[in-house]
Amino acid sequence: MLMSTPTPIYQKLLAAIENGDLRPGDRLLETDLAQRFGVSRTPIREAIRRLETDGLVAHKPRVGAMIRVLAQQEIVELYEMRIVLEATAAQMAAKHASKAEIHTLKTLNAQMMQVATDPYKVAMLNRKFHGCILSAARNRFLAQSHNSLSHALVLLGKTTLESSERVKDVVSQHDAIVEALKSGQPEQAAKIMRTHMEASLEHRLNALQLDG
């Protein structure tokens, strides 16, 4: 059964979760959201139902709909799968990436440094960077597996790329990945990507402890 096309309100709610405006644990009050987006409660209700189907929203007794909160172990498990898929994508991209894709990766990485003080823009460029590597891997089944994690990744909440120093470190790691892709070193590309994603997990868990 094919899913219907996501509604504009669904997309807006998804973006709000992704950029941290709505965080895990936040209640989704239909009246407030309807006022916020200038619509009736009906499209809000429909969007919340779809988010629940996607596993992003849970209903809690006496509380109602709320953004689902991932337990620390779930975050670790999610990253374990992400590390496997991202490292595999880098390995394959080292064999198949075109000159145009290498150029795109370098451009995206340079843009990340240029907007280092804007976490939302940095996160968006970071997603494009990793998406480009996934595309360069030339494996539709790998892409499908990665896409299946996309909804869960949204539940991680706001980006950890919130300081210029952190962005600088990530850009440096990206540079190393791009060089491995450019020189056609599959194992090296996979190794660097794995280290890069493990560092991301460490920052995510540290942020979780600080928030707690």
PDB file of C-alpha atoms in Angstrom:
ATOM      1  CA  MET A   1       0.000   0.000   0.000  1.00  0.00           C
ATOM      2  CA  LEU A   2       1.444   3.347  -1.052  1.00  0.00           C
ATOM      3  CA  MET A   3       1.554   6.199   1.453  1.00  0.00           C
ATOM      4  CA  SER A   4      -0.281   9.370   0.461  1.00  0.00           C
ATOM      5  CA  THR A   5       1.753  12.446  -0.388  1.00  0.00           C
ATOM      6  CA  PRO A   6       2.856  14.256   2.798  1.00  0.00           C
ATOM      7  CA  THR A   7       0.725  17.322   3.500  1.00  0.00           C
ATOM      8  CA  PRO A   8       2.252  20.810   3.914  1.00  0.00           C
ATOM      9  CA  ILE A   9       1.380  20.756   7.627  1.00  0.00           C
ATOM     10  CA  TYR A  10       3.042  17.366   8.051  1.00  0.00           C
ATOM     11  CA  GLN A  11       6.172  18.752   6.370  1.00  0.00           C
ATOM     12  CA  LYS A  12       6.126  21.821   8.612  1.00  0.00           C
ATOM     13  CA  LEU A  13       5.796  19.730  11.766  1.00  0.00           C
ATOM     14  CA  LEU A  14       8.563  17.408  10.564  1.00  0.00           C
ATOM     15  CA  ALA A  15      10.826  20.426   9.897  1.00  0.00           C
ATOM     16  CA  ALA A  16      10.026  21.839  13.340  1.00  0.00           C
ATOM     17  CA  ILE A  17      11.112  18.554  14.944  1.00  0.00           C
ATOM     18  CA  GLU A  18      14.210  18.369  12.777  1.00  0.00           C
ATOM     19  CA  ASN A  19      15.416  21.898  13.535  1.00  0.00           C
ATOM     20  CA  GLY A  20      14.679  21.654  17.246  1.00  0.00           C
ATOM     21  CA  ASP A  21      11.660  23.983  17.420  1.00  0.00           C
ATOM     22  CA  LEU A  22       9.724  20.951  18.610  1.00  0.00           C
ATOM     23  CA  ARG A  23      11.824  18.675  20.770  1.00  0.00           C
ATOM     24  CA  PRO A  24      11.404  15.089  21.986  1.00  0.00           C
ATOM     25  CA  GLY A  25       8.986  15.144  24.907  1.00  0.00           C
ATOM     26  CA  ASP A  26       7.105  18.252  23.715  1.00  0.00           C
ATOM     27  CA  ARG A  27       3.308  18.009  23.687  1.00  0.00           C
ATOM     28  CA  LEU A  28       1.471  18.492  20.396  1.00  0.00           C
ATOM     29  CA  LEU A  29      -1.593  20.549  21.240  1.00  0.00           C
ATOM     30  CA  GLU A  30      -3.911  20.794  18.253  1.00  0.00           C
ATOM     31  CA  THR A  31      -5.254  24.235  19.190  1.00  0.00           C
ATOM     32  CA  ASP A  32      -1.786  25.749  19.646  1.00  0.00           C
ATOM     33  CA  LEU A  33      -0.435  24.219  16.431  1.00  0.00           C
ATOM     34  CA  ALA A  34      -3.505  25.299  14.452  1.00  0.00           C
ATOM     35  CA  GLN A  35      -2.934  28.868  15.610  1.00  0.00           C
ATOM     36  CA  ARG A  36       0.775  28.639  14.932  1.00  0.00           C
ATOM     37  CA  PHE A  37       0.316  27.490  11.331  1.00  0.00           C
ATOM     38  CA  GLY A  38      -2.872  29.414  10.607  1.00  0.00           C
ATOM     39  CA  VAL A  39      -5.020  26.381   9.802  1.00  0.00           C
ATOM     40  CA  SER A  40      -7.945  24.486  11.316  1.00  0.00           C
ATOM     41  CA  ARG A  41      -7.425  21.592  13.713  1.00  0.00           C
ATOM     42  CA  THR A  42      -8.315  19.000  11.043  1.00  0.00           C
ATOM     43  CA  PRO A  43      -5.030  19.131   9.042  1.00  0.00           C
ATOM     44  CA  ILE A  44      -3.133  19.300  12.347  1.00  0.00           C
ATOM     45  CA  ARG A  45      -4.886  16.158  13.552  1.00  0.00           C
ATOM     46  CA  GLU A  46      -4.161  14.380  10.259  1.00  0.00           C
ATOM     47  CA  ALA A  47      -0.479  15.368  10.371  1.00  0.00           C
ATOM     48  CA  ILE A  48      -0.152  14.149  13.965  1.00  0.00           C
ATOM     49  CA  ARG A  49      -1.708  10.802  12.987  1.00  0.00           C
ATOM     50  CA  ARG A  50       0.826  10.397  10.202  1.00  0.00           C
ATOM     51  CA  LEU A  51       3.689  11.311  12.515  1.00  0.00           C
ATOM     52  CA  GLU A  52       2.405   8.630  14.881  1.00  0.00           C
ATOM     53  CA  THR A  53       2.353   6.109  12.030  1.00  0.00           C
ATOM     54  CA  ASP A  54       5.948   7.095  11.237  1.00  0.00           C
ATOM     55  CA  GLY A  55       6.930   6.403  14.844  1.00  0.00           C
ATOM     56  CA  LEU A  56       7.691  10.031  15.652  1.00  0.00           C
ATOM     57  CA  VAL A  57       4.729  10.701  17.931  1.00  0.00           C
ATOM     58  CA  ALA A  58       3.441   8.735  20.917  1.00  0.00           C
ATOM     59  CA  HIS A  59       0.288   9.126  22.986  1.00  0.00           C
ATOM     60  CA  LYS A  60       0.792   9.292  26.732  1.00  0.00           C
ATOM     61  CA  PRO A  61      -2.107   8.828  29.177  1.00  0.00           C
ATOM     62  CA  ARG A  62      -3.394  12.137  30.596  1.00  0.00           C
ATOM     63  CA  VAL A  63      -0.874  13.989  28.416  1.00  0.00           C
ATOM     64  CA  GLY A  64      -1.907  13.290  24.841  1.00  0.00           C
ATOM     65  CA  ALA A  65       0.227  13.385  21.705  1.00  0.00           C
ATOM     66  CA  MET A  66       3.905  14.167  22.233  1.00  0.00           C
ATOM     67  CA  ILE A  67       7.152  13.904  20.292  1.00  0.00           C
ATOM     68  CA  ARG A  68       8.593  10.492  21.045  1.00  0.00           C
ATOM     69  CA  VAL A  69      11.681  10.414  23.248  1.00  0.00           C
ATOM     70  CA  LEU A  70      14.425   7.957  22.329  1.00  0.00           C
ATOM     71  CA  ALA A  71      16.090   6.186  25.233  1.00  0.00           C
ATOM     72  CA  GLN A  72      19.888   6.374  25.353  1.00  0.00           C
ATOM     73  CA  GLN A  73      20.170   2.718  24.310  1.00  0.00           C
ATOM     74  CA  GLU A  74      17.920   3.391  21.315  1.00  0.00           C
ATOM     75  CA  ILE A  75      20.177   6.291  20.293  1.00  0.00           C
ATOM     76  CA  VAL A  76      23.231   4.031  20.517  1.00  0.00           C
ATOM     77  CA  GLU A  77      21.481   1.323  18.467  1.00  0.00           C
ATOM     78  CA  LEU A  78      20.392   3.889  15.883  1.00  0.00           C
ATOM     79  CA  TYR A  79      23.945   5.177  15.504  1.00  0.00           C
ATOM     80  CA  GLU A  80      25.321   1.636  15.302  1.00  0.00           C
ATOM     81  CA  MET A  81      23.160   1.063  12.233  1.00  0.00           C
ATOM     82  CA  ARG A  82      23.966   4.497  10.851  1.00  0.00           C
ATOM     83  CA  ILE A  83      27.711   3.886  11.233  1.00  0.00           C
ATOM     84  CA  VAL A  84      27.440   0.619   9.282  1.00  0.00           C
ATOM     85  CA  LEU A  85      25.438   2.227   6.461  1.00  0.00           C
ATOM     86  CA  GLU A  86      27.483   5.441   6.251  1.00  0.00           C
ATOM     87  CA  ALA A  87      30.798   3.569   6.261  1.00  0.00           C
ATOM     88  CA  THR A  88      29.521   1.220   3.549  1.00  0.00           C
ATOM     89  CA  ALA A  89      28.314   4.196   1.501  1.00  0.00           C
ATOM     90  CA  ALA A  90      31.746   5.829   1.748  1.00  0.00           C
ATOM     91  CA  GLN A  91      33.428   2.580   0.743  1.00  0.00           C
ATOM     92  CA  MET A  92      31.239   2.257  -2.342  1.00  0.00           C
ATOM     93  CA  ALA A  93      31.456   5.956  -3.203  1.00  0.00           C
ATOM     94  CA  ALA A  94      35.254   5.652  -3.326  1.00  0.00           C
ATOM     95  CA  LYS A  95      34.726   3.280  -6.255  1.00  0.00           C
ATOM     96  CA  HIS A  96      31.988   5.173  -8.079  1.00  0.00           C
ATOM     97  CA  ALA A  97      32.020   8.895  -7.223  1.00  0.00           C
ATOM     98  CA  SER A  98      32.300  11.181 -10.242  1.00  0.00           C
ATOM     99  CA  LYS A  99      34.437  14.308 -10.452  1.00  0.00           C
ATOM    100  CA  ALA A 100      31.249  16.364 -10.282  1.00  0.00           C
ATOM    101  CA  GLU A 101      30.208  14.653  -7.060  1.00  0.00           C
ATOM    102  CA  ILE A 102      33.646  15.184  -5.525  1.00  0.00           C
ATOM    103  CA  HIS A 103      33.369  18.864  -6.456  1.00  0.00           C
ATOM    104  CA  THR A 104      29.891  19.042  -4.894  1.00  0.00           C
ATOM    105  CA  LEU A 105      31.166  17.499  -1.666  1.00  0.00           C
ATOM    106  CA  LYS A 106      34.000  20.015  -1.476  1.00  0.00           C
ATOM    107  CA  THR A 107      31.586  22.877  -2.120  1.00  0.00           C
ATOM    108  CA  LEU A 108      29.135  21.718   0.553  1.00  0.00           C
ATOM    109  CA  ASN A 109      31.953  21.338   3.052  1.00  0.00           C
ATOM    110  CA  ALA A 110      33.283  24.834   2.333  1.00  0.00           C
ATOM    111  CA  GLN A 111      29.766  26.240   2.735  1.00  0.00           C
ATOM    112  CA  MET A 112      29.464  24.566   6.136  1.00  0.00           C
ATOM    113  CA  MET A 113      32.469  26.512   7.358  1.00  0.00           C
ATOM    114  CA  GLN A 114      31.073  29.739   5.914  1.00  0.00           C
ATOM    115  CA  VAL A 115      27.858  29.431   7.929  1.00  0.00           C
ATOM    116  CA  ALA A 116      29.478  27.915  11.027  1.00  0.00           C
ATOM    117  CA  THR A 117      27.585  30.260  13.362  1.00  0.00           C
ATOM    118  CA  ASP A 118      24.175  29.134  12.083  1.00  0.00           C
ATOM    119  CA  PRO A 119      23.487  25.594  13.431  1.00  0.00           C
ATOM    120  CA  TYR A 120      20.371  25.091  11.290  1.00  0.00           C
ATOM    121  CA  LYS A 121      22.158  25.904   8.008  1.00  0.00           C
ATOM    122  CA  VAL A 122      25.181  23.831   9.021  1.00  0.00           C
ATOM    123  CA  ALA A 123      22.954  20.840   9.798  1.00  0.00           C
ATOM    124  CA  MET A 124      21.167  21.196   6.463  1.00  0.00           C
ATOM    125  CA  LEU A 125      24.469  21.270   4.549  1.00  0.00           C
ATOM    126  CA  ASN A 126      25.751  18.351   6.599  1.00  0.00           C
ATOM    127  CA  ARG A 127      22.726  16.270   5.583  1.00  0.00           C
ATOM    128  CA  LYS A 128      23.308  17.197   1.933  1.00  0.00           C
ATOM    129  CA  PHE A 129      26.976  16.185   2.260  1.00  0.00           C
ATOM    130  CA  HIS A 130      26.117  12.734   3.581  1.00  0.00           C
ATOM    131  CA  GLY A 131      23.277  12.431   1.070  1.00  0.00           C
ATOM    132  CA  CYS A 132      25.695  13.106  -1.768  1.00  0.00           C
ATOM    133  CA  ILE A 133      27.978  10.305  -0.581  1.00  0.00           C
ATOM    134  CA  LEU A 134      24.989   7.968  -0.367  1.00  0.00           C
ATOM    135  CA  SER A 135      24.042   8.883  -3.937  1.00  0.00           C
ATOM    136  CA  ALA A 136      27.628   8.387  -5.123  1.00  0.00           C
ATOM    137  CA  ALA A 137      27.599   4.851  -3.692  1.00  0.00           C
ATOM    138  CA  ARG A 138      25.332   3.811  -6.609  1.00  0.00           C
ATOM    139  CA  ASN A 139      23.431   1.213  -4.583  1.00  0.00           C
ATOM    140  CA  ARG A 140      19.647   1.510  -4.417  1.00  0.00           C
ATOM    141  CA  PHE A 141      19.309  -1.097  -1.658  1.00  0.00           C
ATOM    142  CA  LEU A 142      21.784   0.723   0.533  1.00  0.00           C
ATOM    143  CA  ALA A 143      19.840   3.940  -0.097  1.00  0.00           C
ATOM    144  CA  GLN A 144      16.569   2.224   0.884  1.00  0.00           C
ATOM    145  CA  SER A 145      18.116   0.916   4.092  1.00  0.00           C
ATOM    146  CA  HIS A 146      19.424   4.374   4.954  1.00  0.00           C
ATOM    147  CA  ASN A 147      16.082   6.008   4.182  1.00  0.00           C
ATOM    148  CA  SER A 148      14.364   3.618   6.578  1.00  0.00           C
ATOM    149  CA  LEU A 149      16.372   5.246   9.377  1.00  0.00           C
ATOM    150  CA  SER A 150      15.473   8.783   8.346  1.00  0.00           C
ATOM    151  CA  HIS A 151      12.419   9.134  10.567  1.00  0.00           C
ATOM    152  CA  ALA A 152      14.243   7.813  13.615  1.00  0.00           C
ATOM    153  CA  LEU A 153      17.122  10.213  12.964  1.00  0.00           C
ATOM    154  CA  VAL A 154      14.683  13.132  13.191  1.00  0.00           C
ATOM    155  CA  LEU A 155      13.974  12.093  16.793  1.00  0.00           C
ATOM    156  CA  LEU A 156      17.558  12.908  17.733  1.00  0.00           C
ATOM    157  CA  GLY A 157      16.365  16.516  17.955  1.00  0.00           C
ATOM    158  CA  LYS A 158      18.466  19.574  17.353  1.00  0.00           C
ATOM    159  CA  THR A 159      21.917  19.339  15.844  1.00  0.00           C
ATOM    160  CA  THR A 160      25.093  19.000  17.899  1.00  0.00           C
ATOM    161  CA  LEU A 161      26.833  21.315  15.387  1.00  0.00           C
ATOM    162  CA  GLU A 162      26.243  24.323  17.611  1.00  0.00           C
ATOM    163  CA  SER A 163      29.733  25.767  17.942  1.00  0.00           C
ATOM    164  CA  SER A 164      32.207  26.987  15.333  1.00  0.00           C
ATOM    165  CA  GLU A 165      34.880  24.773  16.897  1.00  0.00           C
ATOM    166  CA  ARG A 166      32.709  21.682  16.497  1.00  0.00           C
ATOM    167  CA  VAL A 167      31.909  22.640  12.895  1.00  0.00           C
ATOM    168  CA  LYS A 168      35.622  23.105  12.213  1.00  0.00           C
ATOM    169  CA  ASP A 169      36.327  19.566  13.463  1.00  0.00           C
ATOM    170  CA  VAL A 170      33.527  18.102  11.344  1.00  0.00           C
ATOM    171  CA  VAL A 171      34.666  19.970   8.228  1.00  0.00           C
ATOM    172  CA  SER A 172      38.187  18.635   8.774  1.00  0.00           C
ATOM    173  CA  GLN A 173      36.832  15.083   9.042  1.00  0.00           C
ATOM    174  CA  HIS A 174      34.786  15.646   5.902  1.00  0.00           C
ATOM    175  CA  ASP A 175      37.908  16.837   4.074  1.00  0.00           C
ATOM    176  CA  ALA A 176      39.649  13.574   4.924  1.00  0.00           C
ATOM    177  CA  ILE A 177      36.665  11.571   3.673  1.00  0.00           C
ATOM    178  CA  VAL A 178      36.574  13.503   0.399  1.00  0.00           C
ATOM    179  CA  GLU A 179      40.296  12.953  -0.154  1.00  0.00           C
ATOM    180  CA  ALA A 180      39.842   9.202   0.325  1.00  0.00           C
ATOM    181  CA  LEU A 181      36.976   9.236  -2.177  1.00  0.00           C
ATOM    182  CA  LYS A 182      38.927  11.326  -4.667  1.00  0.00           C
ATOM    183  CA  SER A 183      41.958   9.030  -4.511  1.00  0.00           C
ATOM    184  CA  GLY A 184      39.804   5.900  -4.772  1.00  0.00           C
ATOM    185  CA  GLN A 185      40.622   4.334  -1.409  1.00  0.00           C
ATOM    186  CA  PRO A 186      37.498   2.372  -0.359  1.00  0.00           C
ATOM    187  CA  GLU A 187      38.807   0.932   2.904  1.00  0.00           C
ATOM    188  CA  GLN A 188      40.318   4.247   3.987  1.00  0.00           C
ATOM    189  CA  ALA A 189      37.095   6.080   3.180  1.00  0.00           C
ATOM    190  CA  ALA A 190      35.079   3.586   5.231  1.00  0.00           C
ATOM    191  CA  LYS A 191      37.514   3.817   8.148  1.00  0.00           C
ATOM    192  CA  ILE A 192      37.450   7.623   8.256  1.00  0.00           C
ATOM    193  CA  MET A 193      33.658   7.710   7.949  1.00  0.00           C
ATOM    194  CA  ARG A 194      33.309   5.209  10.779  1.00  0.00           C
ATOM    195  CA  THR A 195      35.536   7.338  13.016  1.00  0.00           C
ATOM    196  CA  HIS A 196      33.579  10.436  11.987  1.00  0.00           C
ATOM    197  CA  MET A 197      30.235   8.874  12.906  1.00  0.00           C
ATOM    198  CA  GLU A 198      31.566   7.486  16.186  1.00  0.00           C
ATOM    199  CA  ALA A 199      32.626  11.025  17.115  1.00  0.00           C
ATOM    200  CA  SER A 200      29.114  12.200  16.250  1.00  0.00           C
ATOM    201  CA  LEU A 201      27.626   9.601  18.592  1.00  0.00           C
ATOM    202  CA  GLU A 202      29.956  10.697  21.386  1.00  0.00           C
ATOM    203  CA  HIS A 203      28.864  14.330  20.994  1.00  0.00           C
ATOM    204  CA  ARG A 204      25.218  13.262  20.892  1.00  0.00           C
ATOM    205  CA  LEU A 205      25.509  11.291  24.144  1.00  0.00           C
ATOM    206  CA  ASN A 206      27.417  14.128  25.824  1.00  0.00           C
ATOM    207  CA  ALA A 207      24.677  16.575  24.814  1.00  0.00           C
ATOM    208  CA  LEU A 208      22.078  14.172  26.212  1.00  0.00           C
ATOM    209  CA  GLN A 209      23.837  14.109  29.573  1.00  0.00           C
ATOM    210  CA  LEU A 210      24.052  17.897  29.668  1.00  0.00           C
ATOM    211  CA  ASP A 211      20.357  18.235  28.871  1.00  0.00           C
ATOM    212  CA  GLY A 212      19.565  15.729  31.581  1.00  0.00           C
TER     213      GLY A 212
END
